[in-house]
mmCIF file of C-alpha atoms in Angstrom:
data_model
loop_
_atom_site.group_PDB
_atom_site.id
_atom_site.type_symbol
_atom_site.label_atom_id
_atom_site.label_comp_id
_atom_site.label_asym_id
_atom_site.label_seq_id
_atom_site.Cartn_x
_atom_site.Cartn_y
_atom_site.Cartn_z
ATOM 1 C CA MET R 1 15.982 49.962 -3.995
ATOM 2 C CA THR R 2 14.979 47.629 -6.791
ATOM 3 C CA ARG R 3 12.183 45.064 -6.802
ATOM 4 C CA TYR R 4 14.675 42.304 -6.004
ATOM 5 C CA SER R 5 16.877 44.281 -3.635
ATOM 6 C CA ARG R 6 16.236 42.111 -0.582
ATOM 7 C CA GLN R 7 17.019 39.005 -2.577
ATOM 8 C CA GLU R 8 20.206 40.580 -3.964
ATOM 9 C CA LEU R 9 21.301 41.497 -0.442
ATOM 10 C CA PHE R 10 21.425 37.794 0.338
ATOM 11 C CA ALA R 11 25.105 37.147 -0.322
ATOM 12 C CA PRO R 12 24.867 33.712 -2.012
ATOM 13 C CA ILE R 13 22.611 35.257 -4.689
ATOM 14 C CA GLY R 14 23.654 38.890 -5.006
ATOM 15 C CA PRO R 15 23.320 40.902 -8.246
ATOM 16 C CA GLU R 16 25.147 38.215 -10.247
ATOM 17 C CA GLY R 17 22.738 35.520 -9.116
ATOM 18 C CA GLN R 18 19.800 37.788 -9.846
ATOM 19 C CA ALA R 19 21.070 38.246 -13.390
ATOM 20 C CA LYS R 20 21.219 34.466 -13.773
ATOM 21 C CA LEU R 21 17.626 34.197 -12.562
ATOM 22 C CA ARG R 22 16.574 36.799 -15.095
ATOM 23 C CA GLY R 23 17.982 34.640 -17.873
ATOM 24 C CA ALA R 24 16.550 31.349 -16.596
ATOM 25 C CA ARG R 25 13.847 29.242 -18.243
ATOM 26 C CA VAL R 26 11.832 27.193 -15.756
ATOM 27 C CA LEU R 27 9.163 24.557 -16.369
ATOM 28 C CA VAL R 28 6.630 23.683 -13.652
ATOM 29 C CA VAL R 29 4.774 20.448 -14.414
ATOM 30 C CA GLY R 30 1.497 20.297 -12.514
ATOM 31 C CA CYS R 31 -0.109 23.423 -11.156
ATOM 32 C CA GLY R 32 -2.078 22.170 -8.191
ATOM 33 C CA ALA R 33 -0.924 22.707 -4.627
ATOM 34 C CA LEU R 34 2.860 22.330 -4.982
ATOM 35 C CA GLY R 35 2.901 23.729 -8.498
ATOM 36 C CA SER R 36 1.019 26.845 -7.409
ATOM 37 C CA ALA R 37 3.407 27.520 -4.557
ATOM 38 C CA VAL R 38 6.691 26.961 -6.403
ATOM 39 C CA ALA R 39 5.478 28.829 -9.502
ATOM 40 C CA GLU R 40 4.610 31.842 -7.366
ATOM 41 C CA THR R 41 7.961 31.677 -5.550
ATOM 42 C CA LEU R 42 9.954 31.726 -8.790
ATOM 43 C CA THR R 43 7.742 34.378 -10.352
ATOM 44 C CA ARG R 44 8.334 36.656 -7.393
ATOM 45 C CA ALA R 45 12.052 35.792 -7.519
ATOM 46 C CA GLY R 46 12.216 37.155 -11.074
ATOM 47 C CA VAL R 47 13.018 34.231 -13.363
ATOM 48 C CA GLY R 48 13.056 35.198 -17.009
ATOM 49 C CA ARG R 49 10.548 32.724 -18.340
ATOM 50 C CA LEU R 50 8.166 30.396 -16.547
ATOM 51 C CA THR R 51 6.014 27.737 -18.200
ATOM 52 C CA VAL R 52 3.291 26.028 -16.173
ATOM 53 C CA VAL R 53 1.520 22.984 -17.569
ATOM 54 C CA ASP R 54 -1.485 21.159 -16.117
ATOM 55 C CA ARG R 55 -4.268 18.915 -17.412
ATOM 56 C CA ASP R 56 -6.935 19.714 -14.823
ATOM 57 C CA LEU R 57 -9.439 22.458 -13.989
ATOM 58 C CA VAL R 58 -10.029 24.404 -10.771
ATOM 59 C CA GLU R 59 -12.614 22.945 -8.391
ATOM 60 C CA PRO R 60 -13.845 24.189 -4.986
ATOM 61 C CA SER R 61 -11.947 21.442 -3.123
ATOM 62 C CA ASN R 62 -8.678 22.867 -4.503
ATOM 63 C CA LEU R 63 -9.033 26.247 -2.798
ATOM 64 C CA GLN R 64 -7.985 25.034 0.660
ATOM 65 C CA ARG R 65 -4.364 24.612 -0.456
ATOM 66 C CA GLN R 66 -3.848 25.752 -4.071
ATOM 67 C CA SER R 67 -2.769 29.331 -3.560
ATOM 68 C CA LEU R 68 -2.994 30.735 -7.098
ATOM 69 C CA PHE R 69 -6.744 30.176 -7.446
ATOM 70 C CA ASP R 70 -9.897 31.766 -6.070
ATOM 71 C CA GLU R 71 -13.636 31.113 -5.944
ATOM 72 C CA ASP R 72 -14.241 32.682 -9.335
ATOM 73 C CA ASP R 73 -11.720 30.314 -10.964
ATOM 74 C CA ALA R 74 -13.614 27.378 -9.464
ATOM 75 C CA ALA R 75 -17.035 28.727 -10.417
ATOM 76 C CA GLN R 76 -15.893 29.210 -14.026
ATOM 77 C CA ALA R 77 -14.075 25.834 -14.099
ATOM 78 C CA ARG R 78 -10.955 27.488 -15.490
ATOM 79 C CA PRO R 79 -8.081 25.216 -16.442
ATOM 80 C CA LYS R 80 -5.419 25.473 -13.765
ATOM 81 C CA ALA R 81 -2.686 26.367 -16.240
ATOM 82 C CA ALA R 82 -4.723 29.241 -17.680
ATOM 83 C CA ALA R 83 -5.784 30.561 -14.277
ATOM 84 C CA ALA R 84 -2.189 30.285 -13.022
ATOM 85 C CA GLU R 85 -0.836 32.180 -16.020
ATOM 86 C CA ALA R 86 -3.261 35.048 -15.463
ATOM 87 C CA ARG R 87 -2.503 35.252 -11.747
ATOM 88 C CA LEU R 88 1.283 35.017 -12.155
ATOM 89 C CA ARG R 89 1.299 37.748 -14.793
ATOM 90 C CA ARG R 90 -0.447 40.028 -12.306
ATOM 91 C CA ILE R 91 2.130 39.162 -9.639
ATOM 92 C CA ASN R 92 5.149 40.014 -11.807
ATOM 93 C CA SER R 93 4.746 41.500 -15.275
ATOM 94 C CA GLU R 94 8.510 41.236 -15.829
ATOM 95 C CA VAL R 95 8.319 37.440 -16.065
ATOM 96 C CA ASP R 96 7.324 35.816 -19.348
ATOM 97 C CA VAL R 97 4.660 33.395 -18.093
ATOM 98 C CA LYS R 98 3.009 30.790 -20.295
ATOM 99 C CA GLY R 99 0.266 28.397 -19.242
ATOM 100 C CA VAL R 100 -0.114 25.152 -21.194
ATOM 101 C CA VAL R 101 -3.347 23.156 -20.829
ATOM 102 C CA ALA R 102 -2.168 19.624 -21.570
ATOM 103 C CA ASP R 103 -1.607 16.159 -20.190
ATOM 104 C CA VAL R 104 2.139 15.568 -19.876
ATOM 105 C CA ASP R 105 2.922 12.328 -21.654
ATOM 106 C CA ALA R 106 6.294 11.321 -23.125
ATOM 107 C CA ALA R 107 5.905 13.433 -26.263
ATOM 108 C CA VAL R 108 4.679 16.556 -24.463
ATOM 109 C CA ALA R 109 7.411 16.222 -21.834
ATOM 110 C CA ALA R 110 10.117 15.953 -24.482
ATOM 111 C CA GLY R 111 8.930 19.139 -26.172
ATOM 112 C CA LEU R 112 8.761 21.131 -22.954
ATOM 113 C CA VAL R 113 11.834 19.878 -21.080
ATOM 114 C CA GLY R 114 14.191 20.468 -23.997
ATOM 115 C CA ASP R 115 13.473 24.194 -23.789
ATOM 116 C CA ALA R 116 14.026 24.534 -20.017
ATOM 117 C CA ASP R 117 16.985 25.080 -17.715
ATOM 118 C CA LEU R 118 15.168 23.538 -14.751
ATOM 119 C CA VAL R 119 12.047 21.455 -14.203
ATOM 120 C CA LEU R 120 9.977 21.530 -11.018
ATOM 121 C CA ASP R 121 7.602 18.719 -10.113
ATOM 122 C CA GLY R 122 4.100 19.729 -9.092
ATOM 123 C CA THR R 123 2.389 16.544 -10.259
ATOM 124 C CA ASP R 124 0.235 14.157 -8.250
ATOM 125 C CA ASN R 125 1.198 10.817 -9.798
ATOM 126 C CA PHE R 126 4.251 8.638 -10.349
ATOM 127 C CA GLU R 127 3.376 7.913 -13.987
ATOM 128 C CA THR R 128 4.189 11.506 -14.938
ATOM 129 C CA ARG R 129 7.130 11.758 -12.547
ATOM 130 C CA TYR R 130 8.866 8.728 -14.011
ATOM 131 C CA VAL R 131 8.421 10.116 -17.521
ATOM 132 C CA LEU R 132 9.882 13.422 -16.331
ATOM 133 C CA ASN R 133 12.774 11.613 -14.675
ATOM 134 C CA ASP R 134 13.638 9.812 -17.917
ATOM 135 C CA VAL R 135 13.241 12.867 -20.161
ATOM 136 C CA CYS R 136 15.283 15.122 -17.854
ATOM 137 C CA LEU R 137 18.065 12.532 -17.636
ATOM 138 C CA ARG R 138 18.088 12.117 -21.401
ATOM 139 C CA GLU R 139 18.124 15.876 -22.044
ATOM 140 C CA GLY R 140 20.572 16.663 -19.214
ATOM 141 C CA VAL R 141 18.141 19.053 -17.506
ATOM 142 C CA PRO R 142 18.061 19.151 -13.677
ATOM 143 C CA TRP R 143 14.726 18.707 -11.960
ATOM 144 C CA VAL R 144 13.357 18.873 -8.426
ATOM 145 C CA TYR R 145 10.919 16.175 -7.327
ATOM 146 C CA GLY R 146 8.348 17.122 -4.728
ATOM 147 C CA ALA R 147 5.406 15.343 -3.140
ATOM 148 C CA CYS R 148 3.122 15.789 -0.163
ATOM 149 C CA VAL R 149 0.057 14.117 1.315
ATOM 150 C CA ALA R 150 -1.594 14.240 4.739
ATOM 151 C CA SER R 151 1.066 16.068 6.823
ATOM 152 C CA HIS R 152 4.241 14.629 5.295
ATOM 153 C CA GLY R 153 6.257 15.252 2.159
ATOM 154 C CA ALA R 154 9.496 14.702 0.264
ATOM 155 C CA VAL R 155 11.911 16.614 -1.986
ATOM 156 C CA LEU R 156 14.787 15.423 -4.166
ATOM 157 C CA ALA R 157 16.972 17.570 -6.428
ATOM 158 C CA VAL R 158 18.211 15.542 -9.397
ATOM 159 C CA ARG R 159 21.240 16.578 -11.460
ATOM 160 C CA PRO R 160 21.656 14.241 -14.432
ATOM 161 C CA GLY R 161 24.967 12.406 -14.441
ATOM 162 C CA GLU R 162 25.894 13.652 -10.969
ATOM 163 C CA THR R 163 23.300 12.686 -8.384
ATOM 164 C CA ALA R 164 20.805 9.924 -7.706
ATOM 165 C CA CYS R 165 17.650 10.098 -9.796
ATOM 166 C CA LEU R 166 14.101 9.270 -8.725
ATOM 167 C CA ARG R 167 14.423 5.696 -9.977
ATOM 168 C CA CYS R 168 17.628 5.260 -7.940
ATOM 169 C CA VAL R 169 15.776 6.237 -4.780
ATOM 170 C CA VAL R 170 12.322 4.691 -5.261
ATOM 171 C CA GLY R 171 13.115 1.799 -7.601
ATOM 172 C CA GLU R 172 10.642 0.799 -10.266
ATOM 173 C CA ARG R 173 7.527 2.921 -10.613
ATOM 174 C CA PRO R 174 4.927 2.161 -7.923
ATOM 175 C CA ALA R 175 1.711 0.637 -9.213
ATOM 176 C CA PRO R 176 -1.222 3.050 -9.681
ATOM 177 C CA GLY R 177 -3.371 3.148 -6.565
ATOM 178 C CA SER R 178 -0.654 1.703 -4.323
ATOM 179 C CA GLY R 179 0.033 4.918 -2.436
ATOM 180 C CA GLU R 180 -1.902 7.461 -0.418
ATOM 181 C CA THR R 181 -3.458 10.422 -2.221
ATOM 182 C CA CYS R 182 -4.989 13.735 -1.168
ATOM 183 C CA ASP R 183 -8.377 12.286 -2.057
ATOM 184 C CA THR R 184 -7.967 9.270 0.219
ATOM 185 C CA VAL R 185 -6.145 10.629 3.302
ATOM 186 C CA GLY R 186 -6.364 14.390 2.794
ATOM 187 C CA VAL R 187 -3.654 17.033 3.061
ATOM 188 C CA VAL R 188 -3.036 20.036 5.317
ATOM 189 C CA ALA R 189 -2.030 23.254 3.573
ATOM 190 C CA PRO R 190 1.076 23.984 5.714
ATOM 191 C CA VAL R 191 2.850 20.847 4.451
ATOM 192 C CA VAL R 192 2.312 22.060 0.886
ATOM 193 C CA GLN R 193 4.033 25.323 1.717
ATOM 194 C CA ALA R 194 6.846 23.522 3.553
ATOM 195 C CA VAL R 195 7.609 21.148 0.681
ATOM 196 C CA ALA R 196 7.320 23.953 -1.868
ATOM 197 C CA ALA R 197 9.703 26.066 0.225
ATOM 198 C CA VAL R 198 12.359 23.353 0.076
ATOM 199 C CA GLN R 199 11.758 22.879 -3.649
ATOM 200 C CA GLY R 200 11.988 26.625 -4.212
ATOM 201 C CA ALA R 201 15.215 26.933 -2.253
ATOM 202 C CA GLU R 202 16.810 24.063 -4.194
ATOM 203 C CA ALA R 203 15.640 25.713 -7.416
ATOM 204 C CA LEU R 204 17.249 29.023 -6.496
ATOM 205 C CA LYS R 205 20.516 27.232 -5.673
ATOM 206 C CA LEU R 206 20.509 25.460 -9.035
ATOM 207 C CA LEU R 207 19.601 28.538 -11.057
ATOM 208 C CA THR R 208 22.170 30.806 -9.405
ATOM 209 C CA GLY R 209 25.023 28.302 -9.559
ATOM 210 C CA ASN R 210 25.094 27.528 -5.834
ATOM 211 C CA THR R 211 25.192 23.754 -6.315
ATOM 212 C CA PRO R 212 27.544 23.107 -3.327
ATOM 213 C CA ALA R 213 24.707 24.354 -1.106
ATOM 214 C CA LEU R 214 22.213 21.774 -2.410
ATOM 215 C CA LEU R 215 20.881 19.329 0.160
ATOM 216 C CA PRO R 216 22.772 16.038 -0.262
ATOM 217 C CA GLY R 217 19.864 13.720 -0.942
ATOM 218 C CA LEU R 218 16.236 12.981 -0.156
ATOM 219 C CA VAL R 219 14.447 15.387 2.178
ATOM 220 C CA THR R 220 11.492 13.985 4.120
ATOM 221 C CA LEU R 221 9.328 15.848 6.600
ATOM 222 C CA ASP R 222 6.221 15.458 8.700
ATOM 223 C CA LEU R 223 4.881 18.755 10.016
ATOM 224 C CA TRP R 224 2.350 17.142 12.333
ATOM 225 C CA ALA R 225 5.031 15.060 14.018
ATOM 226 C CA GLY R 226 7.628 17.835 13.818
ATOM 227 C CA ALA R 227 10.119 15.677 11.882
ATOM 228 C CA PHE R 228 12.609 16.828 9.239
ATOM 229 C CA GLU R 229 15.273 14.518 7.845
ATOM 230 C CA VAL R 230 17.826 14.611 5.028
ATOM 231 C CA THR R 231 19.046 11.236 3.797
ATOM 232 C CA ASP R 232 22.564 11.610 2.401
ATOM 233 C CA LEU R 233 22.694 9.661 -0.867
ATOM 234 C CA SER R 234 26.135 8.642 -2.074
ATOM 235 C CA GLY R 235 25.687 9.177 -5.808
ATOM 236 C CA ARG R 236 23.764 7.207 -8.360
ATOM 237 C CA ALA R 237 22.643 3.639 -7.737
ATOM 238 C CA PRO R 238 24.971 1.387 -9.783
ATOM 239 C CA TRP R 239 22.036 -0.743 -10.935
ATOM 240 C CA CYS R 240 19.812 2.125 -12.147
ATOM 241 C CA PRO R 241 18.808 1.550 -15.785
ATOM 242 C CA SER R 242 17.921 5.215 -16.328
ATOM 243 C CA CYS R 243 20.838 7.305 -15.087
ATOM 244 C CA VAL R 244 23.613 4.683 -15.286
ATOM 245 C CA ASP R 245 22.700 2.642 -18.370
ATOM 246 C CA GLY R 246 20.902 5.394 -20.274
ATOM 247 C CA ARG R 247 17.785 3.256 -20.697
ATOM 248 C CA TYR R 248 14.648 5.351 -20.641
ATOM 249 C CA ASP R 249 11.961 2.714 -20.222
ATOM 250 C CA TYR R 250 9.152 5.019 -19.153
ATOM 251 C CA VAL R 251 9.599 7.352 -22.104
ATOM 252 C CA GLU R 252 9.774 4.444 -24.526
ATOM 253 C CA ALA R 253 6.683 2.838 -22.994
ATOM 254 C CA GLY R 254 4.700 5.995 -23.696
ATOM 255 C CA ALA R 255 6.160 6.683 -27.150
ATOM 256 C CA SER R 256 3.100 5.263 -28.893
ATOM 257 C CA GLY R 257 0.908 7.879 -27.251
ATOM 258 C CA PRO R 258 -1.225 7.974 -24.106
ATOM 259 C CA GLY R 259 -4.025 5.568 -23.413
ATOM 260 C CA ALA R 260 -6.884 5.894 -20.975
ATOM 261 C CA SER R 261 -5.625 6.508 -17.452
ATOM 262 C CA VAL R 262 -7.307 6.123 -14.093
ATOM 263 C CA LEU R 263 -6.839 9.241 -11.964
ATOM 264 C CA CYS R 264 -5.997 7.699 -8.621
ATOM 265 C CA GLY R 265 -8.171 8.838 -5.750
ATOM 266 C CA HIS R 266 -10.495 10.852 -7.996
ATOM 267 C CA GLU R 267 -12.920 8.119 -9.175
ATOM 268 C CA ALA R 268 -12.277 9.440 -12.668
ATOM 269 C CA VAL R 269 -10.724 8.250 -15.906
ATOM 270 C CA GLN R 270 -8.968 10.402 -18.470
ATOM 271 C CA LEU R 271 -9.495 9.497 -22.127
ATOM 272 C CA PRO R 272 -6.825 10.739 -24.545
ATOM 273 C CA ALA R 273 -7.431 13.249 -27.309
ATOM 274 C CA GLY R 274 -8.703 11.698 -30.491
ATOM 275 C CA GLY R 275 -6.541 13.780 -32.821
ATOM 276 C CA GLU R 276 -9.201 16.288 -33.865
ATOM 277 C CA ALA R 277 -10.216 19.568 -32.235
ATOM 278 C CA VAL R 278 -13.661 19.771 -30.660
ATOM 279 C CA ASP R 279 -16.130 22.540 -31.492
ATOM 280 C CA LEU R 280 -16.914 23.368 -27.878
ATOM 281 C CA GLY R 281 -19.865 25.650 -28.677
ATOM 282 C CA THR R 282 -21.609 22.988 -30.753
ATOM 283 C CA LEU R 283 -20.963 20.319 -28.118
ATOM 284 C CA ALA R 284 -22.296 22.555 -25.322
ATOM 285 C CA ALA R 285 -25.482 23.287 -27.254
ATOM 286 C CA ARG R 286 -26.043 19.594 -27.914
ATOM 287 C CA LEU R 287 -25.542 18.618 -24.262
ATOM 288 C CA ARG R 288 -27.707 21.324 -22.634
ATOM 289 C CA PRO R 289 -31.029 19.460 -23.016
ATOM 290 C CA ALA R 290 -29.529 16.488 -21.151
ATOM 291 C CA GLY R 291 -28.093 18.233 -18.086
ATOM 292 C CA GLU R 292 -26.132 21.137 -16.603
ATOM 293 C CA VAL R 293 -23.483 22.591 -18.935
ATOM 294 C CA MET R 294 -20.680 25.034 -18.179
ATOM 295 C CA GLU R 295 -18.606 26.270 -21.121
ATOM 296 C CA ASN R 296 -15.513 28.431 -21.518
ATOM 297 C CA GLU R 297 -12.869 28.834 -24.215
ATOM 298 C CA TYR R 298 -10.935 25.795 -22.981
ATOM 299 C CA LEU R 299 -13.548 23.171 -22.138
ATOM 300 C CA VAL R 300 -17.124 22.034 -21.684
ATOM 301 C CA ARG R 301 -18.200 20.566 -18.339
ATOM 302 C CA PHE R 302 -21.373 18.468 -18.331
ATOM 303 C CA ARG R 303 -23.267 17.181 -15.303
ATOM 304 C CA SER R 304 -26.373 15.048 -15.056
ATOM 305 C CA PRO R 305 -27.658 12.582 -12.448
ATOM 306 C CA GLU R 306 -26.138 9.782 -14.539
ATOM 307 C CA ALA R 307 -22.790 11.229 -15.616
ATOM 308 C CA GLU R 308 -20.200 13.963 -15.250
ATOM 309 C CA LEU R 309 -17.505 14.708 -17.779
ATOM 310 C CA VAL R 310 -15.147 17.460 -18.887
ATOM 311 C CA VAL R 311 -14.230 17.724 -22.573
ATOM 312 C CA PHE R 312 -11.217 19.848 -23.523
ATOM 313 C CA ALA R 313 -10.750 21.589 -26.869
ATOM 314 C CA ASP R 314 -8.241 18.996 -28.075
ATOM 315 C CA GLY R 315 -10.688 16.157 -27.358
ATOM 316 C CA ARG R 316 -9.096 14.979 -24.137
ATOM 317 C CA THR R 317 -11.891 14.050 -21.734
ATOM 318 C CA ILE R 318 -12.120 13.404 -17.993
ATOM 319 C CA VAL R 319 -15.067 11.177 -17.069
ATOM 320 C CA LYS R 320 -15.968 11.290 -13.383
ATOM 321 C CA GLY R 321 -17.720 8.687 -11.279
ATOM 322 C CA VAL R 322 -16.080 5.750 -13.073
ATOM 323 C CA THR R 323 -13.070 3.622 -12.181
ATOM 324 C CA ASP R 324 -12.157 1.875 -15.442
ATOM 325 C CA ALA R 325 -11.554 2.754 -19.079
ATOM 326 C CA ALA R 326 -14.490 0.708 -20.361
ATOM 327 C CA GLY R 327 -16.951 2.590 -18.174
ATOM 328 C CA ALA R 328 -15.428 5.921 -19.207
ATOM 329 C CA ARG R 329 -15.687 5.111 -22.910
ATOM 330 C CA SER R 330 -19.303 4.072 -22.447
ATOM 331 C CA VAL R 331 -20.196 7.425 -20.873
ATOM 332 C CA PHE R 332 -18.222 9.272 -23.554
ATOM 333 C CA ALA R 333 -19.987 7.432 -26.365
ATOM 334 C CA ARG R 334 -23.391 8.061 -24.830
ATOM 335 C CA TYR R 335 -23.019 11.829 -24.463
ATOM 336 C CA VAL R 336 -20.275 12.925 -26.856
ATOM 337 C CA GLY R 337 -20.271 10.247 -29.538
ATOM 338 C CA ALA R 338 -17.430 8.982 -31.703
#
């Protein structure tokens, strides 16, 4: 019996479907709770190549629900994409796994999506999701939206030119801070696994050519209330600028490059890379007299009573304890400089 024998015994997949999985290229954007779960599912299923991309690092509060990480990852402040790559390679050495430590803006998304057969959403914000929606529609690459918070979640499989897209269902992008987040209302781990299970099943259907078996629209669930509902969507919304008119507003809005962004629910602001690589060893040595410093090959994390920030090798910086770009730039200038 082969490694995938039980999966091949499932008639809708079979050996032919397994061969299709082996040749598939999958991109997982965001490697937190949902991203961890769906990346592990597809790694164990035997996809040919899996790319995971995430901008953040592992923290102790992640361990309750983010299944690819452990206490050592949090203690070492490893980037989630790097920690996920290492863990997934140990799970299945047959899969070509690549972790990318990056913030997914319009340019990064375009480079990654164009080389994928399927995109899976593991993000925690609508800014990135709407960029993904536009890029996937433009490139003709299917993607599976997923979200969860508290005890409820949602899943939507999008096939460009055939089904409703995220903009069809939600409308224009919700304003930052307008929705609940894990940091404001919490999240229970079982709902992560439930949403990821639906995402994973839809992914397997898409990758093995079982599109008639796809759920017909938006899946919503609430594990605490015991509710599961599928809203049957009758095709694309006739007014949708993205999938009907071919107007990709959210990609075009970000074409000039990312600006500072408030990370909703985190009391943190992300400052974009400045275009030059950072000598992390030199920066760490300079910061040590001013506070606690943790350094690895990807980043420097600095903590003092007055400030906390994480500087990545490309210059991208997350400043914690602030809620606006001006405050973040002030902290950055004080401790890092120009």
